[in-house]
mmCIF file of N, CA and C in Angstrom:
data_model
loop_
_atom_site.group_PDB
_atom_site.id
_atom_site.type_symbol
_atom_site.label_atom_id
_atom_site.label_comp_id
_atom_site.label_asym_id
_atom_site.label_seq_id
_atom_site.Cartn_x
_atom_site.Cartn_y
_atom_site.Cartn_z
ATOM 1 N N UNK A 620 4.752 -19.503 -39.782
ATOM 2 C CA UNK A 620 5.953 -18.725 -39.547
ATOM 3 C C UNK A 620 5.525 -17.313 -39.147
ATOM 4 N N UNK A 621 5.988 -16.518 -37.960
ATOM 5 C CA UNK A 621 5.459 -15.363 -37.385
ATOM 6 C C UNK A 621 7.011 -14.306 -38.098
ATOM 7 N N UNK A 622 6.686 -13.128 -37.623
ATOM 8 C CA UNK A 622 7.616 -12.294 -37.537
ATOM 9 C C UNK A 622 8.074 -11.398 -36.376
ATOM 10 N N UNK A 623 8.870 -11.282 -36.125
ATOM 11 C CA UNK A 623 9.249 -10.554 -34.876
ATOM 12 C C UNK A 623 10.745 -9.550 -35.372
ATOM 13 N N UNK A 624 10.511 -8.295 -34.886
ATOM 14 C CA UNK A 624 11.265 -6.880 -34.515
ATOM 15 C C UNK A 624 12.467 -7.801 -34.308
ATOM 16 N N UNK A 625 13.822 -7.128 -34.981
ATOM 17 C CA UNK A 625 14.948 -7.381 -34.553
ATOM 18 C C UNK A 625 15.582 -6.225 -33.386
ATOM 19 N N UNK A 626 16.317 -6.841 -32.491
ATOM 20 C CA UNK A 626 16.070 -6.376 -31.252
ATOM 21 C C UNK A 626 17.192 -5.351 -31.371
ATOM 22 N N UNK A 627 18.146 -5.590 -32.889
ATOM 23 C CA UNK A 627 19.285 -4.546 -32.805
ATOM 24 C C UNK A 627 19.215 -3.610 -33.972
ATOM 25 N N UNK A 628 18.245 -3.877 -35.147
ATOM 26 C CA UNK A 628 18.287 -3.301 -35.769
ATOM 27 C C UNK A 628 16.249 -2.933 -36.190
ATOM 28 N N UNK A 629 16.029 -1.917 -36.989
ATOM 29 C CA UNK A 629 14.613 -1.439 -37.670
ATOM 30 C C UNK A 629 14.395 -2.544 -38.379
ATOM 31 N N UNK A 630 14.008 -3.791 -38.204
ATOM 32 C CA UNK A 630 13.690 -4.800 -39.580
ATOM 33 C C UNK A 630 12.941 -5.577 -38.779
ATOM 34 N N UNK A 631 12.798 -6.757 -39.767
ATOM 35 C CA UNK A 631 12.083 -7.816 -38.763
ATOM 36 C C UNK A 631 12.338 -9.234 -39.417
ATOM 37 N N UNK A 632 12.552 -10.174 -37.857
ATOM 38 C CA UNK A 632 12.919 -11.101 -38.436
ATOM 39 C C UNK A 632 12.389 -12.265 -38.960
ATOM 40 N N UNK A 633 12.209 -12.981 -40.071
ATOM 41 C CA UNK A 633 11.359 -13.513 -40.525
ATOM 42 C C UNK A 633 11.400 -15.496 -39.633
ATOM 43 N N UNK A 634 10.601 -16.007 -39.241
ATOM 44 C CA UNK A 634 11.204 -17.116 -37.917
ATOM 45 C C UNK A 634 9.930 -17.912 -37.728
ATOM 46 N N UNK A 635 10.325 -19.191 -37.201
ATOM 47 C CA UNK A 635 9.306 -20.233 -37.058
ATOM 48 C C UNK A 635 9.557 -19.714 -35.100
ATOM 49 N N UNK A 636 10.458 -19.608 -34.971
ATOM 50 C CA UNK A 636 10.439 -19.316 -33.626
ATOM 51 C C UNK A 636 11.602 -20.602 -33.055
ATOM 52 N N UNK A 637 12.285 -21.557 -33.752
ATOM 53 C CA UNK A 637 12.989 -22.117 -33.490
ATOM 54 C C UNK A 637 14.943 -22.180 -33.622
ATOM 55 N N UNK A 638 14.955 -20.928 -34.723
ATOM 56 C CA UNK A 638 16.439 -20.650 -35.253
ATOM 57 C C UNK A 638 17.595 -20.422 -34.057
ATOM 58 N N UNK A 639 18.762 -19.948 -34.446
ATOM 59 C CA UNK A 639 19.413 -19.752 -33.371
ATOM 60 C C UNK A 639 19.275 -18.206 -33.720
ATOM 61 N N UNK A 640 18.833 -17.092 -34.242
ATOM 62 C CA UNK A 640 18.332 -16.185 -33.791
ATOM 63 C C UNK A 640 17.397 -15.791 -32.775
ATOM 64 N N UNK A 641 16.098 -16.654 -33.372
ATOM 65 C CA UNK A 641 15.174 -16.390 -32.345
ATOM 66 C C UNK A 641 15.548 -17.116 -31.128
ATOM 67 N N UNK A 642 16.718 -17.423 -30.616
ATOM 68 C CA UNK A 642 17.427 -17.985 -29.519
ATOM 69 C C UNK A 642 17.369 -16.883 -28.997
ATOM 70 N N UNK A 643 18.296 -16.121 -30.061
ATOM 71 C CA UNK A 643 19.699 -14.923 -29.175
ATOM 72 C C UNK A 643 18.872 -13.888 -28.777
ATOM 73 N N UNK A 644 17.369 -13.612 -29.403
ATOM 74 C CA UNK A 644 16.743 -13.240 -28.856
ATOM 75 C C UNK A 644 15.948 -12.822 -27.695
ATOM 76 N N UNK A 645 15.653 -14.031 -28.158
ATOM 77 C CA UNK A 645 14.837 -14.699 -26.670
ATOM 78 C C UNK A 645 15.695 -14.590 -25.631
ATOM 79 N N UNK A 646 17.074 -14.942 -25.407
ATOM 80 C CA UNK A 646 17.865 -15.011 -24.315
ATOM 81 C C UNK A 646 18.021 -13.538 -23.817
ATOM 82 N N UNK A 647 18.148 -12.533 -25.110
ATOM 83 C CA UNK A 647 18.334 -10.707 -24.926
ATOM 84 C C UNK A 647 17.226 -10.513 -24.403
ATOM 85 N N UNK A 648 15.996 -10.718 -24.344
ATOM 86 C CA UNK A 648 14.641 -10.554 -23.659
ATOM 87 C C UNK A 648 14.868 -10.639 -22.368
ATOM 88 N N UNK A 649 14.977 -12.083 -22.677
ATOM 89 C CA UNK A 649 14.807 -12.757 -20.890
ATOM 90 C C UNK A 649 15.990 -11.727 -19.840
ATOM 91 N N UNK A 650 17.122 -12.169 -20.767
ATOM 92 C CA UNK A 650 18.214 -10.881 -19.463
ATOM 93 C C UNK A 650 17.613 -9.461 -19.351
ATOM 94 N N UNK A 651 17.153 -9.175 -20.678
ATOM 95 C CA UNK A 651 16.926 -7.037 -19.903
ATOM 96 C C UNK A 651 15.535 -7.527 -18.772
ATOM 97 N N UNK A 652 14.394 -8.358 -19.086
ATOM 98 C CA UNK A 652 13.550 -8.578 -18.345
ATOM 99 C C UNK A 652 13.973 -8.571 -16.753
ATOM 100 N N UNK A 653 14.875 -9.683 -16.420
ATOM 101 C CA UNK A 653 15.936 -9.997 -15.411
ATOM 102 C C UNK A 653 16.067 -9.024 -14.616
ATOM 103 N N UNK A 654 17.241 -7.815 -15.674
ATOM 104 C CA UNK A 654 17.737 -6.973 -14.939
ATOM 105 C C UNK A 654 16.713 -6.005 -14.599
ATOM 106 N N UNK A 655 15.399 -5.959 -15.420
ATOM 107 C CA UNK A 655 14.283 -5.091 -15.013
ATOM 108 C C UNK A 655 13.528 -5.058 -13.631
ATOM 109 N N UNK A 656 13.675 -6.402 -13.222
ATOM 110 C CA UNK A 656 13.017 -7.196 -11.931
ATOM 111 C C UNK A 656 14.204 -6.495 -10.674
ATOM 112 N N UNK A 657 15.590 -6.842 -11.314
ATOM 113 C CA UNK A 657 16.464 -6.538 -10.321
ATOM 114 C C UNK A 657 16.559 -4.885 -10.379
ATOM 115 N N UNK A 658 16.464 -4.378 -10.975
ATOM 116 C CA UNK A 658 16.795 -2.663 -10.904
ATOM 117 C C UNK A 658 15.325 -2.378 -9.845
ATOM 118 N N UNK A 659 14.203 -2.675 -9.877
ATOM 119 C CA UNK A 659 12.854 -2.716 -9.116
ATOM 120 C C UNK A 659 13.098 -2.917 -8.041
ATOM 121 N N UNK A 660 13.873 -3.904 -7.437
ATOM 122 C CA UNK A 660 14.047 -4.147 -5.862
ATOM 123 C C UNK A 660 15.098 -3.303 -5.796
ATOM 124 N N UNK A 661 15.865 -3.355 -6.393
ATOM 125 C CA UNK A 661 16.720 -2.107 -5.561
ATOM 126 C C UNK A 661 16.467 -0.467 -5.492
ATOM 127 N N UNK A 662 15.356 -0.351 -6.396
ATOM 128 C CA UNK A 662 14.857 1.089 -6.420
ATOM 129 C C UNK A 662 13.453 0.592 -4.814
ATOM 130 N N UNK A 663 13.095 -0.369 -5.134
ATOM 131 C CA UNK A 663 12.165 -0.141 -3.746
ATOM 132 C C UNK A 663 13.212 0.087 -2.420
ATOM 133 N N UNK A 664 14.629 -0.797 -2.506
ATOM 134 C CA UNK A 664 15.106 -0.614 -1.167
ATOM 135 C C UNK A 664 15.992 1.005 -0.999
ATOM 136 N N UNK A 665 16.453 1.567 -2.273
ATOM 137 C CA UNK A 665 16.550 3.073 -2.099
ATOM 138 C C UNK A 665 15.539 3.856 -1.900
ATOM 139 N N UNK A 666 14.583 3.679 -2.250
ATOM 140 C CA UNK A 666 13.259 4.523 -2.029
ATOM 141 C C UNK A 666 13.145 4.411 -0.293
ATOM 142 N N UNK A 667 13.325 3.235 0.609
ATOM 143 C CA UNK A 667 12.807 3.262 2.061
ATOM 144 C C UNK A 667 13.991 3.800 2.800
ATOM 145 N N UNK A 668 15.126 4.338 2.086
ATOM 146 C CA UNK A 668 16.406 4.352 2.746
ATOM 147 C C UNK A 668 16.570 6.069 2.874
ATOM 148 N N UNK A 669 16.233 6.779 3.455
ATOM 149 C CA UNK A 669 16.337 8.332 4.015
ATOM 150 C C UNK A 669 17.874 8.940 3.687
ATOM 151 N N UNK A 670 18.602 7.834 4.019
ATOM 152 C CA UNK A 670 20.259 8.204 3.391
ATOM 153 C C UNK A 670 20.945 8.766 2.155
ATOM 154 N N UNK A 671 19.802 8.224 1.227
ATOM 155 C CA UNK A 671 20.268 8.048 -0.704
ATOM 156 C C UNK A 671 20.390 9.719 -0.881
ATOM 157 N N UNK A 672 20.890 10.062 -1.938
ATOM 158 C CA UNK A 672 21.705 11.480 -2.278
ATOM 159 C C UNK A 672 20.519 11.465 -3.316
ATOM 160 N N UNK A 673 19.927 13.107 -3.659
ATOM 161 C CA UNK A 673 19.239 13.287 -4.651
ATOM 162 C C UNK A 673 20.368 12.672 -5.989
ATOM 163 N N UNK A 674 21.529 12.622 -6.108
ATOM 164 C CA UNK A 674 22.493 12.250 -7.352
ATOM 165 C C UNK A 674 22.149 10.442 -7.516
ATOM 166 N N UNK A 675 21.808 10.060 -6.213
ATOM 167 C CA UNK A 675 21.749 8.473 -6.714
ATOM 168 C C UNK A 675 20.508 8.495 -6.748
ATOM 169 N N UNK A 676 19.502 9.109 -6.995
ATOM 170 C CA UNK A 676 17.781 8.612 -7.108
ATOM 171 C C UNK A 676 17.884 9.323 -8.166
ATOM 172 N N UNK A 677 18.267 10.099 -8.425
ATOM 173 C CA UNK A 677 18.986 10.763 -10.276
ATOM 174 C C UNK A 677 19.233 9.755 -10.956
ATOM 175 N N UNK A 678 19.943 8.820 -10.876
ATOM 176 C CA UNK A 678 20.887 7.923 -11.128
ATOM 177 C C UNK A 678 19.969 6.794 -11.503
ATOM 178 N N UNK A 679 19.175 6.650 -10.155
ATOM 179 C CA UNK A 679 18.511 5.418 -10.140
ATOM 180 C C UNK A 679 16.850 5.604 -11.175
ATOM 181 N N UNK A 680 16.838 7.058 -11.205
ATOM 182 C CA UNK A 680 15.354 6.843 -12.410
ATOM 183 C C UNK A 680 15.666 6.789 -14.007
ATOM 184 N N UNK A 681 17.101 7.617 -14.112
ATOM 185 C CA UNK A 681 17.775 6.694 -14.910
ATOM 186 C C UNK A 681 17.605 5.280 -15.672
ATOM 187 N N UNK A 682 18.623 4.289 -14.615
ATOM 188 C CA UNK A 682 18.490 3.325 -14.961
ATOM 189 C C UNK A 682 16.921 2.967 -15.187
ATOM 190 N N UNK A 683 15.758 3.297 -14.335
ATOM 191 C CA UNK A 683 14.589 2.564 -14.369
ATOM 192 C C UNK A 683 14.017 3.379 -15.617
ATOM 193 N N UNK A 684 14.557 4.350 -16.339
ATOM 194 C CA UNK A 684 13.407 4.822 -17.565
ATOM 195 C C UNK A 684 14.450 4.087 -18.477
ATOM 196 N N UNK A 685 15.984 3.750 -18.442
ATOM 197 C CA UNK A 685 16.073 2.563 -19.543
ATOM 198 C C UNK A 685 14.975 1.493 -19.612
ATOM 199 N N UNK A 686 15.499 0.682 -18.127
ATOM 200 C CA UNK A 686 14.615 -0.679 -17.862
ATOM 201 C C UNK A 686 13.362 -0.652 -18.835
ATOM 202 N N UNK A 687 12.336 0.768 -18.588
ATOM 203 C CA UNK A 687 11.176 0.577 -18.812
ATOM 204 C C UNK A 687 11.019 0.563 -20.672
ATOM 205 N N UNK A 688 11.915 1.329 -20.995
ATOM 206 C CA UNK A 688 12.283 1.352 -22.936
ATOM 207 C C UNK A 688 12.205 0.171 -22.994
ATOM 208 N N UNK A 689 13.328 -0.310 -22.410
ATOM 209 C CA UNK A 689 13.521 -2.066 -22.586
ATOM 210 C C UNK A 689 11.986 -3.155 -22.548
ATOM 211 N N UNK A 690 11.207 -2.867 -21.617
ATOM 212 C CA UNK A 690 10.211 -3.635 -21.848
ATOM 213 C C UNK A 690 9.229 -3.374 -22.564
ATOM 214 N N UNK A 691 9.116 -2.188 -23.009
ATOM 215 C CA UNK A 691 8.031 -1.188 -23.986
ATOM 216 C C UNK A 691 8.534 -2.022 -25.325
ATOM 217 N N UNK A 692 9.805 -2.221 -25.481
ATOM 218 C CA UNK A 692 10.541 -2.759 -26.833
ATOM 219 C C UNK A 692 9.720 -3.836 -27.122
ATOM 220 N N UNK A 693 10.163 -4.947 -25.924
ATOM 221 C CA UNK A 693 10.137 -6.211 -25.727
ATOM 222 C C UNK A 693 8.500 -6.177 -26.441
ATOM 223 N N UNK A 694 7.420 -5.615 -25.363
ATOM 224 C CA UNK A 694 5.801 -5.853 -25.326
ATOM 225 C C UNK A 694 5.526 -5.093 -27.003
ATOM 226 N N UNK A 695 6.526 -4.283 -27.502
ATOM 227 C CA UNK A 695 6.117 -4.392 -28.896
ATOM 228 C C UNK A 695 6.448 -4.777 -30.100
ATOM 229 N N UNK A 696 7.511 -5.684 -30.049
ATOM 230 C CA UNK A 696 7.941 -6.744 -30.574
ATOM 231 C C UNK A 696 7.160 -8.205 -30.398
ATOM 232 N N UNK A 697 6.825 -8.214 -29.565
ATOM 233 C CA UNK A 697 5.991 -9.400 -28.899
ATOM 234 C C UNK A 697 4.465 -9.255 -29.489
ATOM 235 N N UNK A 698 3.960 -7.752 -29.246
ATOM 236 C CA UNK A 698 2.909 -7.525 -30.020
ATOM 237 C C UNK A 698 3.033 -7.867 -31.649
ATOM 238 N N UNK A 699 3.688 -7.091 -32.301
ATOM 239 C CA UNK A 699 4.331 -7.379 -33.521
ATOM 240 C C UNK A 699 4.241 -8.683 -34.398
ATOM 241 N N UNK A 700 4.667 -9.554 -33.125
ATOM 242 C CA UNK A 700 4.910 -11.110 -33.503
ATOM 243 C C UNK A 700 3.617 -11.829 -33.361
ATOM 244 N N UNK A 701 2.478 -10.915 -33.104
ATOM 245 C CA UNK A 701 1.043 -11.727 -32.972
ATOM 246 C C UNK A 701 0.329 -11.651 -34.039
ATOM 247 N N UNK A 702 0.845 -10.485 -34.329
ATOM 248 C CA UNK A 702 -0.113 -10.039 -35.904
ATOM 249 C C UNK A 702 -1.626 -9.472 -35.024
ATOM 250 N N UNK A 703 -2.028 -8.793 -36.099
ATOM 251 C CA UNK A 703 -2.964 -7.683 -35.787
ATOM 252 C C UNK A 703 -4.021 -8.557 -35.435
ATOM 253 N N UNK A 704 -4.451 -9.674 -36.153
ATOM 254 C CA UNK A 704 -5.823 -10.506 -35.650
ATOM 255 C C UNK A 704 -5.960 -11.069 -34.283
ATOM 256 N N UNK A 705 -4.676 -11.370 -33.901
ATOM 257 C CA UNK A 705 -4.405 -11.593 -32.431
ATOM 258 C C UNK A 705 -4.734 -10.359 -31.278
ATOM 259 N N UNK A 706 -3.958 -9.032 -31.764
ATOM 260 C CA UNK A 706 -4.040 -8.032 -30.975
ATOM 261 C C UNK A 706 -5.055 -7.718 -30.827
ATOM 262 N N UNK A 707 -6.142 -7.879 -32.039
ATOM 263 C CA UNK A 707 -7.367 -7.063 -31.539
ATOM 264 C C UNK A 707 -8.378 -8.037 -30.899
ATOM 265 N N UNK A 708 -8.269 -9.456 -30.271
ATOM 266 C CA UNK A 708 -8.717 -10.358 -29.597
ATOM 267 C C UNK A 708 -8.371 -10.081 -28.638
ATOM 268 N N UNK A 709 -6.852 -9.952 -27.956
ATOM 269 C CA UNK A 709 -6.522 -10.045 -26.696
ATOM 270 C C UNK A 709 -6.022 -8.568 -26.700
ATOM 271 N N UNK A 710 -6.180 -7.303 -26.504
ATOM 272 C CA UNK A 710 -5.271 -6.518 -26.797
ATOM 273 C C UNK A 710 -5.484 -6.100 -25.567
ATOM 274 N N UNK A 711 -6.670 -5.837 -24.762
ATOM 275 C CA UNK A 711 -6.667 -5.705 -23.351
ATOM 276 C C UNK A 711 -7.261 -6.930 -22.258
ATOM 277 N N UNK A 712 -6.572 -7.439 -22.065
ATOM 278 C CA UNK A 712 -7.204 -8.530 -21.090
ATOM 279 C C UNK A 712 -7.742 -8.000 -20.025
ATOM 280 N N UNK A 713 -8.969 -8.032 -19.518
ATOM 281 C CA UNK A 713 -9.736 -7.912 -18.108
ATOM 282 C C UNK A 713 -10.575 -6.784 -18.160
ATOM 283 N N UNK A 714 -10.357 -6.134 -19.888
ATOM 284 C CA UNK A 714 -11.249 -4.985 -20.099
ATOM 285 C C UNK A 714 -12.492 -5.517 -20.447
ATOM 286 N N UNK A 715 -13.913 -4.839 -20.081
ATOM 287 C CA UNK A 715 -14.861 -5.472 -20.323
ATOM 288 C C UNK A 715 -15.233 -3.764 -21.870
ATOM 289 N N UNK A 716 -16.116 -4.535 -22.313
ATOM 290 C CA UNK A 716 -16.866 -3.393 -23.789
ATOM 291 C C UNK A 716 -17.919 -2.500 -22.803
ATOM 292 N N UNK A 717 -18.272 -1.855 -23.849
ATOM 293 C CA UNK A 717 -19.044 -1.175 -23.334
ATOM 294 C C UNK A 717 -19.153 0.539 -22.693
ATOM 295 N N UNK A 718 -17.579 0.796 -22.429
ATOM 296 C CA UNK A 718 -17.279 2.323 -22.091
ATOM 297 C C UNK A 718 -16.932 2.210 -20.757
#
């Protein structure tokens, strides 16, 4: 049984990973993830567009420094749910030792 960050409140939830919490979860992940992917293409297609108003690229880093809370949450909740013996195995993938 792992534990994982509740996504609405400071606690954590105690879970095999099969409940209908760790559902409602999982499903709250997957959508901010979603909308993270979709706020990205549309900040690349305002970014090539010469037209956009400094108020909507205001607007639009906005939304993308939510987005990015949102996945900072997610990757440390997710961390969380590995437990420390895990993290310090994989904690950087593709880093080699050494300096």
């Amino acid at each position: 049984m792992g534990r994982r960050s509740s996504l609405w409140t400071p606690c954590y939830l105690m879970r095999d990973g099969n409940g209908s919490v760790s559902r409602l979860a999982d499903e709250a992940e997957a959508t901010q993830l979603g909308m993270g992917a979709e706020l990205l293409g549309h900040a690349r297609a305002m970014l090539n567009d010469r037209r956009v108003s400094n108020g909507e690229l205001r607007y639009l880093g906005e939304r993308l420094t939510e987005a990015l809370c949102d996945v900072l949450r997610i990757a440390q909740r997710r961390g969380a749910a590995r437990g420390p013996a895990q993290e310090a195995q994989g904690d950087r993938p593709g880093r080699r030792g050494g300096g």
